[in-house]
Amino acid sequence: MGLVSGKTALVTGSGAGIGRATALKFAEEGANVVVSDIDVSSGEETTELIEKAGGHAAFIKADVSDPSDVENLFDAIEKSFGSLDCACNNAGIEGNVAPTIDQTIENFDAIMNVNVRGMFLCLQSEIRHMRKNGGGAIVNLSSVAGLIGFPGLSPYTASKHAVNGLTKNAALEYGKEGIRVNSICPGGIDTRMLDSLADQSTAGTQTSHQMMDPLHPIGRIGQAVEVAELIVWLCSSRASFITGTNIPVDGGFVAQ
Ligand code: NAP
């Protein structure tokens, strides 16, 4: 019996990185997984990986920052699965690295559109679905940049602080209806996004491992599956008294 057996779980941005690892982990723990991504081929690849491993998954394309895509996503979930028990709002972008005064308004808007507006749109739809079924659990992808500042990343840092605020508010508003909402705050995780951040920050002179491993007290960056473990556990009944939190999964990064 898996941690989330028989439940339906949505993971946005699950064509790659932490989202893909989370979709695979949900399936391994018994959930029917709704894989969603802006990119069709990577989303379908995640779905195939789940099915090859003996799990159940369906792919629905959606750009989380587009209200009509989000509406279609939740209509399709309603039609195909009926209920939604677990949701991981993972889709996010890092944007450009530059000091605050050199950041463009286009970069600021692009990051806020996906990381905050997209998260807000999905959160609204998830809560509407879950309250009809008598409850559910939601995990939002924040970051250690949602807890502390990061020079060069002001729009991203602002967006992840906003994610933590959205999380606390939703937890307070819907806790009595059986909906738990938490955010998790990963440190450096070995994905395309971290490669991009290392590349931009060091002008291509260092890999993400070279730049980020020594910055983590545990001596290395994390793997996507180490984040997925926490997400699926938070969505399970084992985490029944946990809501409104912003939990680091960061190899000790914010303890420094
Ligand atoms: P990633 O490897 O870049 O994967 C992100 C996935 O989301 C990609 O499949 C991407 O598709 C998709 N996506 C991007 N924009 C989207 C949109 N508008 N709608 C739907 N899907 C979209 O990133 P990751 O490292 O796994 O990051 C996942 C989450 O964890 C993000 O919220 C990120 O901020 C957070 N996080 C990551 C780290 C880290 O070190 N990696 C640390 C802290 C927090 P395309 O590739 O086609 O764009």
JSON list of N, CA and C in Angstrom, two decimals, residues 166-193:
[
{"chain": "A", "resi": 166, "resn": "LEU", "atom": "N", "xyz": [1.15, 33.31, -0.27]},
{"chain": "A", "resi": 166, "resn": "LEU", "atom": "CA", "xyz": [-0.06, 32.66, -0.80]},
{"chain": "A", "resi": 166, "resn": "LEU", "atom": "C", "xyz": [-0.35, 31.38, -0.02]},
{"chain": "A", "resi": 167, "resn": "THR", "atom": "N", "xyz": [0.71, 30.66, 0.30]},
{"chain": "A", "resi": 167, "resn": "THR", "atom": "CA", "xyz": [0.57, 29.38, 1.01]},
{"chain": "A", "resi": 167, "resn": "THR", "atom": "C", "xyz": [-0.05, 29.60, 2.39]},
{"chain": "A", "resi": 168, "resn": "LYS", "atom": "N", "xyz": [0.50, 30.57, 3.13]},
{"chain": "A", "resi": 168, "resn": "LYS", "atom": "CA", "xyz": [-0.02, 30.81, 4.48]},
{"chain": "A", "resi": 168, "resn": "LYS", "atom": "C", "xyz": [-1.49, 31.23, 4.43]},
{"chain": "A", "resi": 169, "resn": "ASN", "atom": "N", "xyz": [-1.81, 32.12, 3.50]},
{"chain": "A", "resi": 169, "resn": "ASN", "atom": "CA", "xyz": [-3.19, 32.59, 3.41]},
{"chain": "A", "resi": 169, "resn": "ASN", "atom": "C", "xyz": [-4.18, 31.48, 3.09]},
{"chain": "A", "resi": 170, "resn": "ALA", "atom": "N", "xyz": [-3.83, 30.66, 2.08]},
{"chain": "A", "resi": 170, "resn": "ALA", "atom": "CA", "xyz": [-4.74, 29.57, 1.69]},
{"chain": "A", "resi": 170, "resn": "ALA", "atom": "C", "xyz": [-4.90, 28.58, 2.84]},
{"chain": "A", "resi": 171, "resn": "ALA", "atom": "N", "xyz": [-3.81, 28.32, 3.56]},
{"chain": "A", "resi": 171, "resn": "ALA", "atom": "CA", "xyz": [-3.88, 27.38, 4.69]},
{"chain": "A", "resi": 171, "resn": "ALA", "atom": "C", "xyz": [-4.84, 27.91, 5.76]},
{"chain": "A", "resi": 172, "resn": "LEU", "atom": "N", "xyz": [-4.77, 29.21, 6.02]},
{"chain": "A", "resi": 172, "resn": "LEU", "atom": "CA", "xyz": [-5.65, 29.80, 7.05]},
{"chain": "A", "resi": 172, "resn": "LEU", "atom": "C", "xyz": [-7.10, 29.79, 6.60]},
{"chain": "A", "resi": 173, "resn": "GLU", "atom": "N", "xyz": [-7.32, 30.09, 5.32]},
{"chain": "A", "resi": 173, "resn": "GLU", "atom": "CA", "xyz": [-8.70, 30.23, 4.83]},
{"chain": "A", "resi": 173, "resn": "GLU", "atom": "C", "xyz": [-9.43, 28.90, 4.67]},
{"chain": "A", "resi": 174, "resn": "TYR", "atom": "N", "xyz": [-8.70, 27.81, 4.35]},
{"chain": "A", "resi": 174, "resn": "TYR", "atom": "CA", "xyz": [-9.39, 26.56, 3.99]},
{"chain": "A", "resi": 174, "resn": "TYR", "atom": "C", "xyz": [-9.06, 25.37, 4.90]},
{"chain": "A", "resi": 175, "resn": "GLY", "atom": "N", "xyz": [-8.32, 25.61, 5.97]},
{"chain": "A", "resi": 175, "resn": "GLY", "atom": "CA", "xyz": [-7.96, 24.53, 6.89]},
{"chain": "A", "resi": 175, "resn": "GLY", "atom": "C", "xyz": [-9.18, 23.81, 7.46]},
{"chain": "A", "resi": 176, "resn": "LYS", "atom": "N", "xyz": [-10.20, 24.57, 7.80]},
{"chain": "A", "resi": 176, "resn": "LYS", "atom": "CA", "xyz": [-11.39, 23.96, 8.42]},
{"chain": "A", "resi": 176, "resn": "LYS", "atom": "C", "xyz": [-12.21, 23.15, 7.42]},
{"chain": "A", "resi": 177, "resn": "GLU", "atom": "N", "xyz": [-11.89, 23.32, 6.13]},
{"chain": "A", "resi": 177, "resn": "GLU", "atom": "CA", "xyz": [-12.58, 22.52, 5.10]},
{"chain": "A", "resi": 177, "resn": "GLU", "atom": "C", "xyz": [-11.74, 21.30, 4.69]},
{"chain": "A", "resi": 178, "resn": "GLY", "atom": "N", "xyz": [-10.72, 21.01, 5.49]},
{"chain": "A", "resi": 178, "resn": "GLY", "atom": "CA", "xyz": [-9.92, 19.80, 5.25]},
{"chain": "A", "resi": 178, "resn": "GLY", "atom": "C", "xyz": [-8.86, 19.95, 4.19]},
{"chain": "A", "resi": 179, "resn": "ILE", "atom": "N", "xyz": [-8.54, 21.21, 3.85]},
{"chain": "A", "resi": 179, "resn": "ILE", "atom": "CA", "xyz": [-7.49, 21.41, 2.82]},
{"chain": "A", "resi": 179, "resn": "ILE", "atom": "C", "xyz": [-6.22, 21.91, 3.50]},
{"chain": "A", "resi": 180, "resn": "ARG", "atom": "N", "xyz": [-5.15, 21.15, 3.36]},
{"chain": "A", "resi": 180, "resn": "ARG", "atom": "CA", "xyz": [-3.84, 21.56, 3.89]},
{"chain": "A", "resi": 180, "resn": "ARG", "atom": "C", "xyz": [-3.01, 22.15, 2.75]},
{"chain": "A", "resi": 181, "resn": "VAL", "atom": "N", "xyz": [-2.33, 23.26, 3.05]},
{"chain": "A", "resi": 181, "resn": "VAL", "atom": "CA", "xyz": [-1.51, 23.92, 2.02]},
{"chain": "A", "resi": 181, "resn": "VAL", "atom": "C", "xyz": [-0.14, 24.23, 2.63]},
{"chain": "A", "resi": 182, "resn": "ASN", "atom": "N", "xyz": [0.90, 23.70, 2.03]},
{"chain": "A", "resi": 182, "resn": "ASN", "atom": "CA", "xyz": [2.26, 23.96, 2.51]},
{"chain": "A", "resi": 182, "resn": "ASN", "atom": "C", "xyz": [3.13, 24.36, 1.34]},
{"chain": "A", "resi": 183, "resn": "SER", "atom": "N", "xyz": [4.21, 25.09, 1.65]},
{"chain": "A", "resi": 183, "resn": "SER", "atom": "CA", "xyz": [5.20, 25.30, 0.60]},
{"chain": "A", "resi": 183, "resn": "SER", "atom": "C", "xyz": [6.51, 24.67, 1.06]},
{"chain": "A", "resi": 184, "resn": "ILE", "atom": "N", "xyz": [7.32, 24.28, 0.07]},
{"chain": "A", "resi": 184, "resn": "ILE", "atom": "CA", "xyz": [8.63, 23.74, 0.40]},
{"chain": "A", "resi": 184, "resn": "ILE", "atom": "C", "xyz": [9.68, 24.64, -0.26]},
{"chain": "A", "resi": 185, "resn": "CYS", "atom": "N", "xyz": [10.83, 24.72, 0.40]},
{"chain": "A", "resi": 185, "resn": "CYS", "atom": "CA", "xyz": [11.86, 25.68, 0.00]},
{"chain": "A", "resi": 185, "resn": "CYS", "atom": "C", "xyz": [13.16, 24.95, -0.29]},
{"chain": "A", "resi": 186, "resn": "PRO", "atom": "N", "xyz": [13.31, 24.43, -1.54]},
{"chain": "A", "resi": 186, "resn": "PRO", "atom": "CA", "xyz": [14.55, 23.71, -1.85]},
{"chain": "A", "resi": 186, "resn": "PRO", "atom": "C", "xyz": [15.76, 24.63, -1.93]},
{"chain": "A", "resi": 187, "resn": "GLY", "atom": "N", "xyz": [16.91, 24.05, -1.56]},
{"chain": "A", "resi": 187, "resn": "GLY", "atom": "CA", "xyz": [18.20, 24.68, -1.85]},
{"chain": "A", "resi": 187, "resn": "GLY", "atom": "C", "xyz": [18.56, 24.34, -3.29]},
{"chain": "A", "resi": 188, "resn": "GLY", "atom": "N", "xyz": [19.84, 24.32, -3.63]},
{"chain": "A", "resi": 188, "resn": "GLY", "atom": "CA", "xyz": [20.25, 24.00, -5.01]},
{"chain": "A", "resi": 188, "resn": "GLY", "atom": "C", "xyz": [19.93, 22.55, -5.34]},
{"chain": "A", "resi": 189, "resn": "ILE", "atom": "N", "xyz": [19.16, 22.36, -6.41]},
{"chain": "A", "resi": 189, "resn": "ILE", "atom": "CA", "xyz": [18.77, 21.01, -6.84]},
{"chain": "A", "resi": 189, "resn": "ILE", "atom": "C", "xyz": [19.25, 20.82, -8.28]},
{"chain": "A", "resi": 190, "resn": "ASP", "atom": "N", "xyz": [19.79, 19.62, -8.54]},
{"chain": "A", "resi": 190, "resn": "ASP", "atom": "CA", "xyz": [20.46, 19.30, -9.80]},
{"chain": "A", "resi": 190, "resn": "ASP", "atom": "C", "xyz": [19.47, 19.21, -10.96]},
{"chain": "A", "resi": 191, "resn": "THR", "atom": "N", "xyz": [19.11, 20.36, -11.54]},
{"chain": "A", "resi": 191, "resn": "THR", "atom": "CA", "xyz": [18.17, 20.40, -12.68]},
{"chain": "A", "resi": 191, "resn": "THR", "atom": "C", "xyz": [18.68, 21.41, -13.71]},
{"chain": "A", "resi": 192, "resn": "ARG", "atom": "N", "xyz": [17.95, 21.52, -14.82]},
{"chain": "A", "resi": 192, "resn": "ARG", "atom": "CA", "xyz": [18.28, 22.52, -15.84]},
{"chain": "A", "resi": 192, "resn": "ARG", "atom": "C", "xyz": [18.29, 23.94, -15.26]},
{"chain": "A", "resi": 193, "resn": "MET", "atom": "N", "xyz": [17.33, 24.20, -14.32]},
{"chain": "A", "resi": 193, "resn": "MET", "atom": "CA", "xyz": [17.24, 25.55, -13.78]},
{"chain": "A", "resi": 193, "resn": "MET", "atom": "C", "xyz": [18.52, 25.94, -13.03]}
]
